[in-house]
Coordinates of C-alpha atoms in Angstrom, one line a residue:
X1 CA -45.8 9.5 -32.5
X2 CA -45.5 6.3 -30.6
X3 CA -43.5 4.5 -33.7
X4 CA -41.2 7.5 -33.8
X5 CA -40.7 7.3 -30.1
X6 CA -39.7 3.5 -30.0
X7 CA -37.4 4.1 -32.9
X8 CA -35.2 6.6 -30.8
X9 CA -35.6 4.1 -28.2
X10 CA -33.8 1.7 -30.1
X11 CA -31.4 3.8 -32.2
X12 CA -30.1 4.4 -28.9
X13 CA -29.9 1.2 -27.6
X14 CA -28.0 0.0 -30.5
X15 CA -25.5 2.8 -30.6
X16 CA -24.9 1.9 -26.9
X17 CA -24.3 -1.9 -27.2
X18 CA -22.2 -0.6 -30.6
X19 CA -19.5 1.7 -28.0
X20 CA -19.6 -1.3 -25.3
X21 CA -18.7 -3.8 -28.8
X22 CA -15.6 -1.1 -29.0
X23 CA -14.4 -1.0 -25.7
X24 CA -11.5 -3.3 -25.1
X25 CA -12.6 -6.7 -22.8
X26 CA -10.5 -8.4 -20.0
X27 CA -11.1 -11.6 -20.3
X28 CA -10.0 -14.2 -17.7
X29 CA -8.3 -17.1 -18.8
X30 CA -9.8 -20.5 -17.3
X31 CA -7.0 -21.6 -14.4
X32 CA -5.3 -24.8 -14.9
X33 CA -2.5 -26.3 -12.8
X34 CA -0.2 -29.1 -15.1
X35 CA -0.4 -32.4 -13.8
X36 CA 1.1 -35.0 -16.7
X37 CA 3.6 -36.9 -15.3
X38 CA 3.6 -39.8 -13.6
X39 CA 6.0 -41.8 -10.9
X40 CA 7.1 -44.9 -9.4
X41 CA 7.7 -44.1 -6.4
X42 CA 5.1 -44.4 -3.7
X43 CA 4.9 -41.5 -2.4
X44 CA 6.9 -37.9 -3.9
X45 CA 6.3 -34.2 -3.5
X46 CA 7.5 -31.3 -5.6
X47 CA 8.0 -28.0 -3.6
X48 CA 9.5 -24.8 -4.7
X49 CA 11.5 -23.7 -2.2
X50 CA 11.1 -19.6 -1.2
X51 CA 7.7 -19.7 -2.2
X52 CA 6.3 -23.0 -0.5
X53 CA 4.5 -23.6 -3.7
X54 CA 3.8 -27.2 -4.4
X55 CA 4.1 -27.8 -8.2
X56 CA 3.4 -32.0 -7.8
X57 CA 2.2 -34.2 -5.3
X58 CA 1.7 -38.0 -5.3
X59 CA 0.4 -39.2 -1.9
X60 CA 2.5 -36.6 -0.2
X61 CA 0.6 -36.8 3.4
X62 CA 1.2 -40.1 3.5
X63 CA 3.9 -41.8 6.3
X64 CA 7.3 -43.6 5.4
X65 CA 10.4 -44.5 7.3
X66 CA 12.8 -41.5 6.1
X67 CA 16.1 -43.5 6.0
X68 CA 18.7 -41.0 6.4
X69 CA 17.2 -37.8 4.9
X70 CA 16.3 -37.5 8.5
X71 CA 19.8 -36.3 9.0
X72 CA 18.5 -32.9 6.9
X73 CA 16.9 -32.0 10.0
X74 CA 20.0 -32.6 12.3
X75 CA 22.5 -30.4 10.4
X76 CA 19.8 -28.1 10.2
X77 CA 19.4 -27.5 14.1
X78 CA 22.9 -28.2 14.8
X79 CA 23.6 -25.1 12.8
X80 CA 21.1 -22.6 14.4
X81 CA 22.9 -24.0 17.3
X82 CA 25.8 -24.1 17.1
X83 CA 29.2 -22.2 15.6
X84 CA 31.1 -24.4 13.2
X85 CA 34.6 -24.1 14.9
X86 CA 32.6 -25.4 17.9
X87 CA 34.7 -28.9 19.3
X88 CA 32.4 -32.0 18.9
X89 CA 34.0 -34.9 21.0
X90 CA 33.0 -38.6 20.0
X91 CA 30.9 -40.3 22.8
X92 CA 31.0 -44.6 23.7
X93 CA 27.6 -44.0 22.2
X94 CA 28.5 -42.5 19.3
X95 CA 30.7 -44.4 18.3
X96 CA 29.8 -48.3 19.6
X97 CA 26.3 -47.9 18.7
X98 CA 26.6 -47.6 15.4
X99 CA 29.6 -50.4 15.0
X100 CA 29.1 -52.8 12.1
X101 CA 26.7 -50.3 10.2
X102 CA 27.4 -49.4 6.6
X103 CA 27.1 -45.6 7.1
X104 CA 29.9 -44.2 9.1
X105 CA 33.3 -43.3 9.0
X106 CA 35.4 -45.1 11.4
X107 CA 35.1 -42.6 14.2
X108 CA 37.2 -43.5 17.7
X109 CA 36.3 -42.8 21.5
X110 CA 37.4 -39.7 22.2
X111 CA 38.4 -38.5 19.1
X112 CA 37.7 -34.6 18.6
X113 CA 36.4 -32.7 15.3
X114 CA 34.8 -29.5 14.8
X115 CA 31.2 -29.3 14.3
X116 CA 31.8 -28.2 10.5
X117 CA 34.0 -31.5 9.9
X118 CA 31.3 -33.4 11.6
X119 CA 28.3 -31.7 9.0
X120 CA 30.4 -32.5 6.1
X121 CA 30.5 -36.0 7.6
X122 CA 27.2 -36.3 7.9
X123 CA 26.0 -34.9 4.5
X124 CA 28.3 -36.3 2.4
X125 CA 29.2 -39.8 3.4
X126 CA 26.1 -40.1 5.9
X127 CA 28.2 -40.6 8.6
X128 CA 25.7 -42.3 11.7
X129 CA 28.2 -42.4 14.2
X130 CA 28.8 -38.0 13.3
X131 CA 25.0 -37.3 13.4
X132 CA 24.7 -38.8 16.9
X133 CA 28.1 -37.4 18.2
X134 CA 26.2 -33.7 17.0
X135 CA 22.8 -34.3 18.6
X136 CA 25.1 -35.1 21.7
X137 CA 26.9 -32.4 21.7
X138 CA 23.9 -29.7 20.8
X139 CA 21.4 -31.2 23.2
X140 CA 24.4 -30.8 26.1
X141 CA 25.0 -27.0 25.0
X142 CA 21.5 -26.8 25.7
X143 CA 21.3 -28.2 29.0
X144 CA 20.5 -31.8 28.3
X145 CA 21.3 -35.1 26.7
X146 CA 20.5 -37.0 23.3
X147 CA 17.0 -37.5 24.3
X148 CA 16.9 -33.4 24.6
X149 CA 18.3 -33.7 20.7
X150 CA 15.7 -35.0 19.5
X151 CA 12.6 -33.4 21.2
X152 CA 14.2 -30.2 19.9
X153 CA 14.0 -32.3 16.3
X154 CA 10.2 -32.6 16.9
X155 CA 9.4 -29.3 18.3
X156 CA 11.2 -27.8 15.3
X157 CA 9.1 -29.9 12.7
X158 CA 5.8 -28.9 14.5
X159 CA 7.3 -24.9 14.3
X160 CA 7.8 -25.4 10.5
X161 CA 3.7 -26.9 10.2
X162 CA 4.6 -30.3 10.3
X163 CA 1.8 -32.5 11.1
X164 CA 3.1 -35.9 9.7
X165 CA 6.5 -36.4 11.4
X166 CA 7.7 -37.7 14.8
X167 CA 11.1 -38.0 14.7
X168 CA 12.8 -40.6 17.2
X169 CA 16.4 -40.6 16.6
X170 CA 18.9 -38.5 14.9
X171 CA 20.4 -40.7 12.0
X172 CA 16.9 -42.4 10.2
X173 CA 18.0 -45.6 11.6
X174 CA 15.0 -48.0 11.9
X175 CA 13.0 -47.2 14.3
X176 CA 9.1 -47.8 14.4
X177 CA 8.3 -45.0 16.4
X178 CA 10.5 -42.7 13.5
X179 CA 8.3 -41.5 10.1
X180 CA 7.4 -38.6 8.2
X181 CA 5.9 -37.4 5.0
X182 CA 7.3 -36.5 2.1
X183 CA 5.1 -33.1 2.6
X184 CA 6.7 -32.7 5.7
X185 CA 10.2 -33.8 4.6
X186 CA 10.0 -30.8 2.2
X187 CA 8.9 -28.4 4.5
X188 CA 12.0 -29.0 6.7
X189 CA 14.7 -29.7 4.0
X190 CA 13.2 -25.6 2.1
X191 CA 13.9 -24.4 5.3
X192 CA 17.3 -26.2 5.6
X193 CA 18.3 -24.9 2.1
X194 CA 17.6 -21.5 2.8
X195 CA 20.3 -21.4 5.1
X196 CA 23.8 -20.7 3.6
X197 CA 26.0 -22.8 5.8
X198 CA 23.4 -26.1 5.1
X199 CA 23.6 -25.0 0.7
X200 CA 27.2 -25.0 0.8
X201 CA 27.7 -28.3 2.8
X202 CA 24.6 -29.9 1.2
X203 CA 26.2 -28.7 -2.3
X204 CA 29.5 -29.7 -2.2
X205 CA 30.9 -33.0 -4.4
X206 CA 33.9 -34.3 -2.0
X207 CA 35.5 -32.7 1.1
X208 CA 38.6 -34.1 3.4
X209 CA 38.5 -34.4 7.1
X210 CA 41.8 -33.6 8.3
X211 CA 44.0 -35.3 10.7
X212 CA 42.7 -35.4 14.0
X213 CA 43.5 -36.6 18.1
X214 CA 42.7 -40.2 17.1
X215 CA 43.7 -40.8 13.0
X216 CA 46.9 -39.9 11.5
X217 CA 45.5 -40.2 8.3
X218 CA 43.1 -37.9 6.1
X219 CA 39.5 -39.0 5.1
X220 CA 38.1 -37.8 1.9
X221 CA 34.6 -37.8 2.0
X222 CA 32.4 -38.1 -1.4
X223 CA 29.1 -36.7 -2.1
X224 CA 26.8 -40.1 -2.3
X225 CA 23.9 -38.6 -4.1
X226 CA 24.2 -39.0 -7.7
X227 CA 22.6 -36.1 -9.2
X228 CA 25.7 -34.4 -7.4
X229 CA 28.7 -36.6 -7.6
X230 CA 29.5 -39.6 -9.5
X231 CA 29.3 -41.7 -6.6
X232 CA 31.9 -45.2 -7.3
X233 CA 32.1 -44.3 -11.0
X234 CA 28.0 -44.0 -11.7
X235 CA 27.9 -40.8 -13.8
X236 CA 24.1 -41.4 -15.5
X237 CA 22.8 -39.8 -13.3
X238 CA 24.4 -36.1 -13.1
X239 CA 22.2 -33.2 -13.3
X240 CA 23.2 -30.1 -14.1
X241 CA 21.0 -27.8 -12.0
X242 CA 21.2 -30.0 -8.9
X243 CA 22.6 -27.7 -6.1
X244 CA 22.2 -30.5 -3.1
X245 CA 20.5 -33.1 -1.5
X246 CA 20.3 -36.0 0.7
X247 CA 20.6 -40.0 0.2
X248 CA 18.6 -42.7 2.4
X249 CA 18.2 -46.1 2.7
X250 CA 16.9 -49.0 4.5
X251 CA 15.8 -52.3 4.3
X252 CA 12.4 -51.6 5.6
X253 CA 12.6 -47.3 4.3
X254 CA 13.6 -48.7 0.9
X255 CA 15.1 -45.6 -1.0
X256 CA 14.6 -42.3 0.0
X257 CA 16.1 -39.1 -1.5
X258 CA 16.0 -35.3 -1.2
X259 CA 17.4 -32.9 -4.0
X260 CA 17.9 -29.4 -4.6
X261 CA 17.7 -28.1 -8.1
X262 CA 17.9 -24.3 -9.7
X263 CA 17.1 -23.1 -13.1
X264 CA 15.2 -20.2 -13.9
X265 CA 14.9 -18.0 -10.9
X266 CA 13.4 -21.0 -9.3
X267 CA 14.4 -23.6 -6.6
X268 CA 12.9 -26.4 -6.5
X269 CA 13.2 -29.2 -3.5
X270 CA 12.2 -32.5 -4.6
X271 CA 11.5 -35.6 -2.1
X272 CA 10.8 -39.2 -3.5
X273 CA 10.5 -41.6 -0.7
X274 CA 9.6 -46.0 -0.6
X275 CA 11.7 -46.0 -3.8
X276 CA 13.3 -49.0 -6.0
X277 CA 16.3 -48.2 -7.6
X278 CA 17.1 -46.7 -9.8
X279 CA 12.8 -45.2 -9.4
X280 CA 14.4 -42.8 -7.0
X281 CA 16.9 -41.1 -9.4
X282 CA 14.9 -40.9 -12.4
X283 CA 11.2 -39.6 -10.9
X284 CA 13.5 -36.8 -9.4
X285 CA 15.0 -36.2 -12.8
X286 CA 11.4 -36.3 -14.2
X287 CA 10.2 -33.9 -11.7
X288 CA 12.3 -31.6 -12.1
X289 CA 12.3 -31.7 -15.7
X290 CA 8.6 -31.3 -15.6
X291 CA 8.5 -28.4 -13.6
X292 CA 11.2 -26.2 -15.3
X293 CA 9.4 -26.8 -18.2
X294 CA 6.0 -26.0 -17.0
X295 CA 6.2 -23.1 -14.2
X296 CA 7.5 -19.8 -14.6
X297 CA 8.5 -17.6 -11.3
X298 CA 7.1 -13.7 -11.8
X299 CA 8.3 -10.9 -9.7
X300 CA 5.4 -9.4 -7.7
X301 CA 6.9 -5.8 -7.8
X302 CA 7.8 -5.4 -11.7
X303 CA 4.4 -7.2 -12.4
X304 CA 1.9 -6.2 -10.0
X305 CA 1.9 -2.3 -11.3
X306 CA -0.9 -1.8 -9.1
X307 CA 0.5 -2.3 -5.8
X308 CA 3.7 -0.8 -6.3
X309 CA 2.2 2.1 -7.2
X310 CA -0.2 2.7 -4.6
X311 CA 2.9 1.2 -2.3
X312 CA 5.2 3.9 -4.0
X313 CA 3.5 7.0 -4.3
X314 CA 0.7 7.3 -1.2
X315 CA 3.0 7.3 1.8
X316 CA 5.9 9.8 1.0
X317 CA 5.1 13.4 2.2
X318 CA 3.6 15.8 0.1
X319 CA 4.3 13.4 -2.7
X320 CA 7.8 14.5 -2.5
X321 CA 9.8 11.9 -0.8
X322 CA 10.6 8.9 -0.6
X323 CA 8.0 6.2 0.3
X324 CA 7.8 4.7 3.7
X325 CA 6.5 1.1 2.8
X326 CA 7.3 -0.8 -0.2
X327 CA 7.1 -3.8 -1.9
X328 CA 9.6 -6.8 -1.2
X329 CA 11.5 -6.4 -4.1
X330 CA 12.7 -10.7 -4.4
X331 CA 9.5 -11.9 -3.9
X332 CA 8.2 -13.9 -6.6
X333 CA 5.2 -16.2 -7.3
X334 CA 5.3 -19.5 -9.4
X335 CA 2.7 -20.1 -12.2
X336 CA 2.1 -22.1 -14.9
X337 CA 3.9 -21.0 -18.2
X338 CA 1.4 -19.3 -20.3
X339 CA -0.7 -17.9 -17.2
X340 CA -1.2 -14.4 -16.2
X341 CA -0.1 -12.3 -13.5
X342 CA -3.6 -10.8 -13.8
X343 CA -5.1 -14.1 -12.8
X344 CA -4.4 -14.4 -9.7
X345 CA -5.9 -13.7 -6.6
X346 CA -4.2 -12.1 -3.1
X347 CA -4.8 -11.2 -0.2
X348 CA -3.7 -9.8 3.1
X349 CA -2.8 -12.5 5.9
X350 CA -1.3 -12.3 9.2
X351 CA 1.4 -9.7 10.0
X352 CA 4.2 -10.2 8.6
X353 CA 7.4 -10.9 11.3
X354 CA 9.9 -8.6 11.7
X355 CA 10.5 -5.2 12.3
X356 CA 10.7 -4.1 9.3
X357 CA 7.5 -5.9 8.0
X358 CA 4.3 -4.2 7.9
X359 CA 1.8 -7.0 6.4
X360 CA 2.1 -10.2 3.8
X361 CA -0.4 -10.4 0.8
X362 CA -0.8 -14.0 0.0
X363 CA -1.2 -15.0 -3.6
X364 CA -3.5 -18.0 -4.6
X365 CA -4.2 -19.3 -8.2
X366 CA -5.9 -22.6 -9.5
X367 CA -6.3 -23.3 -5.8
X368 CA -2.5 -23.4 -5.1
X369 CA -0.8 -20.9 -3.0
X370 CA 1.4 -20.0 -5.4
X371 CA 3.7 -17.4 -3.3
X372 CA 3.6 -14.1 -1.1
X373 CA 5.4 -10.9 -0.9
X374 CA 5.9 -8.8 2.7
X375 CA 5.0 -5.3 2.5
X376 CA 8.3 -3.8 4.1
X377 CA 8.8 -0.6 6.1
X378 CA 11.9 1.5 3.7
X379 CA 13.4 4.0 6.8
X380 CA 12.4 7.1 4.9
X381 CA 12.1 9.6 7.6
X382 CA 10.8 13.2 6.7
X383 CA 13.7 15.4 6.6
X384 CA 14.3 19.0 7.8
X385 CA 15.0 20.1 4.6
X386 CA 11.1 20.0 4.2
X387 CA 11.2 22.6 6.8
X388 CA 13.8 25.1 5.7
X389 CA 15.3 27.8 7.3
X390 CA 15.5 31.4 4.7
X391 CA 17.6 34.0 5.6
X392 CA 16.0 36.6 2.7
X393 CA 14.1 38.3 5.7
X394 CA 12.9 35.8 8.3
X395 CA 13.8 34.9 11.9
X396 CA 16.2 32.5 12.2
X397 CA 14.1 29.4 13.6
X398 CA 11.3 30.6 11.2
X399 CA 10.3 27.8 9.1
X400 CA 8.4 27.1 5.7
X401 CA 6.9 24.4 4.0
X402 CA 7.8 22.8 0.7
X403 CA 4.8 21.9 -1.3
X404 CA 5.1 20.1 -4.7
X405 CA 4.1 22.5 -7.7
X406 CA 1.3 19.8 -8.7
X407 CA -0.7 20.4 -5.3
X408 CA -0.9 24.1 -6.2
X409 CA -2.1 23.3 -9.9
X410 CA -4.6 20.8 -8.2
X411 CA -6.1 23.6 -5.2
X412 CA -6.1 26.0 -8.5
X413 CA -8.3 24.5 -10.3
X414 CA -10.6 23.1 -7.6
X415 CA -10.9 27.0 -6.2
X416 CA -11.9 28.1 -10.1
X417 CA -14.0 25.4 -10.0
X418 CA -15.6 26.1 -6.6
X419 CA -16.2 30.0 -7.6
X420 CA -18.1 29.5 -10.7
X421 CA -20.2 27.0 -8.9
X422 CA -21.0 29.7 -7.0
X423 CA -21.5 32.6 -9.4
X424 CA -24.0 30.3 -10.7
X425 CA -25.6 29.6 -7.7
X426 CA -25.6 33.4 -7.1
X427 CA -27.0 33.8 -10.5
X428 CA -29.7 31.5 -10.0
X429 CA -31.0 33.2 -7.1
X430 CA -30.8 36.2 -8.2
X431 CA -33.1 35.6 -11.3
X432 CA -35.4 33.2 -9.2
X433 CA -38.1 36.1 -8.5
X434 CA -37.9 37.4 -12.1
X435 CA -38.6 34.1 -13.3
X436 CA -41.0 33.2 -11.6
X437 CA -43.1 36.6 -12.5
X438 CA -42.4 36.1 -16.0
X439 CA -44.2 32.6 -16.0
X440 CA -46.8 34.7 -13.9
X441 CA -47.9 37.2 -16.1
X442 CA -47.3 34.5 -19.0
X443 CA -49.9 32.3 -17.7
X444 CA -52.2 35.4 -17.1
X445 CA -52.2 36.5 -20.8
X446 CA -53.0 33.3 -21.7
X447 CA -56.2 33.6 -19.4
X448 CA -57.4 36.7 -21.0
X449 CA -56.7 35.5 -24.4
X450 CA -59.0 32.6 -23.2
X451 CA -61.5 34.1 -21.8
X452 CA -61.5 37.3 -24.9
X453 CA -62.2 34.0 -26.9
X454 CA -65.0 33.1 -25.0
X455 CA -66.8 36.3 -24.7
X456 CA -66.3 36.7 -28.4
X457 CA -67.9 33.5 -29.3
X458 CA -70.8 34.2 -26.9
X459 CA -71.9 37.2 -28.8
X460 CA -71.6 35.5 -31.9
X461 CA -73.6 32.7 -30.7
X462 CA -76.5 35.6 -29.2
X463 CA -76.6 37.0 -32.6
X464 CA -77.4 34.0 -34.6
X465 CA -80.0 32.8 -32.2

């Protein structure tokens, strides 16, 4: 009995590991992050721009003279400031303190351009003498002077999480209380780029000044970042996907250089800083070839099925309507080509800002933030029509309810359910008494059968002795 016992034992435990053999398994792929390219430049940051995913890093923390890059910051707040038709008018310190500098454009005292003119200027042809007529004018609209310019530089950096950076004058030239990192360089230029004024100025090969108070003559200005613009005749180093950037240099910054690049569905911001040249052109190009050819961006809505779901079907009314929250439907996340969606990991952060925005889930994988999406209120409002008035025999303000077919299929079958739960509960107790007697007078026949047995074998055993 025991042997035939531990064989059904095991015949079962074999046909149950045999089903769990069958079932399908998710296996999770081991996370890796690429990292196999290498640059000369001593310090350089990869970033991709809407997600603030960093794709490559080489001493990115670390703190260099900017050069002019710094000038990315200064078009940046001088358009969150200011409109563009806005009048700029060049100051004795615009102008004089920046005589017998390389970078500028021959500005005069007192002559007048408009705060577009003066960007272009700035971007293009790096203009020192049009940076500082800007942070003159902004940090006068606000109330100040120059010095206010350039606290409002700083306060910005810290508001975008910069913790290398201290910015100490508006046009990167040296100064040795003036650094940042390359980290924090790409925080502010993604920030810059996702502005459409500072794309289409930062973008743009050549542009004209026109004719102004103080020059008869026009200025063409020429994009001086290579990637961009052949800039006196060099054309070896013209990228197609570059959409923008920045030039710097210095003796003491050595070359510095921001770029903008799109391919993909992703936008990438690339800073190489304490560069020899040509290093600074071709680790950018590297870079970005790298990355294009390594990281894939994934929409969060069309992949994570999940979610939208649960985002599209639990908040409409009676299932009926439209859904109140949704996904963002743009956002995107940046992994490593040949990854998963299913690998990685979210969660939900900090409310969201906005009105609109209900929470952020923040996505992590390999130990990289790698993107987030805002959980976004739609406006669906529940409608009278889910309250209708009839006029086939009710009051006029008398109201019913439309409920979805599927609920009453649902309450159906949970009301069957329920009743023959309790039939059978009924049934049960019903029978409970007659049960219970039958195993009565069952137990007593078997008594009398014992003890007839007994009695019988008595007499036998009276006889015989």
């Amino acid at each position: 009995m025991k042997i035939k016992k531990y064989t059904r034992v095991t015949a079962f435990f074999l046909a149950v590991c045999t089903v769990l053999l069958m079932l399908p398994l998710s296996v999770r792929a081991d996370e890796y992050w690429p990292d196999g390219v290498k640059t000369q430049s001593k310090s350089a940051i990869v970033m991709e721009v809407n997600t603030g995913t960093v794709l490559y890093e080489k001493k990115s923390h670390e703190k260099h003279y900017p050069a002019s890059i710094t000038k990315i910051m200064t078009v940046l707040l001088a358009i969150e400031n200011c409109d563009m038709d806005e009048v700029v008018t060049f100051s004795a310190d615009a102008v004089f303190k920046n005589e017998g500098d390389t970078s500028h454009i021959a500005r005069n005292l007192g002559e007048k351009l408009t705060m577009e003119q003066c960007l272009y200027a700035v971007m293009l042809e790096s203009a020192n003498e049009c940076a500082y007529a800007v942070a003159e004018h902004v940090g006068q609209k606000l109330g100040g002077d120059y010095r206010t310019f350039i606290d409002l530089m700083n306060k910005r950096a810290k508001e975008l999480g910069c913790t290398d950076t201290h910015f100490n004058n508006c046009n990167g030239l040296p100064d040795e209380d003036h650094w940042v990192s390359a980290y924090d360089m790409a925080l502010i230029s993604a920030e810059a780029y996702k502005n459409e004024t500072f794309r289409m100025i930062a973008g743009s090969p050549s542009y004209t000044l026109p004719k102004t108070n103080k020059c008869k003559a026009e200025y063409p200005c020429h994009n001086h970042h290579k990637m961009i613009y052949p800039f006196r005749g060099d054309s070896s180093h013209l990228y197609k996907y570059c959409t923008g950037g920045k030039t710097g240099y210095t003796t003491v910054a050595n070359n510095t250089l921001v770029s903008f690049a799109e391919k993909d569905g992703i936008t990438l911001v690339c800073v190489v800083m304490d560069a020899a040249t040509p290093d600074h052109y071709t680790d950018t190009r590297k870079l970005f070839d790298y990355c294009f050819e390594n990281f894939q961006a994934l929409n969060i809505s069309e992949n994570d099925a999940g979610l939208a779901k649960d985002n599209g079907k639990n908040y409409g009314v009676l299932n009926n309507s439209e859904p109140y929250v949704k996904l963002d439907e743009d956002a995107y996340i940046i992994m490593p080509k040949g990854a998963q969606f299913s690998d990685v990991s979210y969660k939900k952060t900090e409310s969201a800002k906005g009105k609109k925005k209900v929470a952020r889930l923040a996505y992590t994988y390999a130990g990289h933030e790698v993107g987030s999406v805002d959980i976004v209120k739609t406006g669906a409002k529940v409608k009278d029509n889910y309250y209708v008035n009839t006029d086939s025999g009710q009051k006029k303000n008398e109201r019913v309810i439309r409920i979805d077919p599927a609920w009453l299929i649902v309450a159906g079958v949970v009301i069957v359910a329920a009743v023959v739960l309790l039939f059978l509960a009924k049934r049960a107790y019903d029978n409970f008494y007659v049960i219970r007697h039958q195993r009565k007078t069952k137990k007593n026949d078997k008594m009398r059968f014992r003890e007839k047995k007994r009695k019988k074998y008595n007499r036998r055993k009276d006889r015989f002795f």
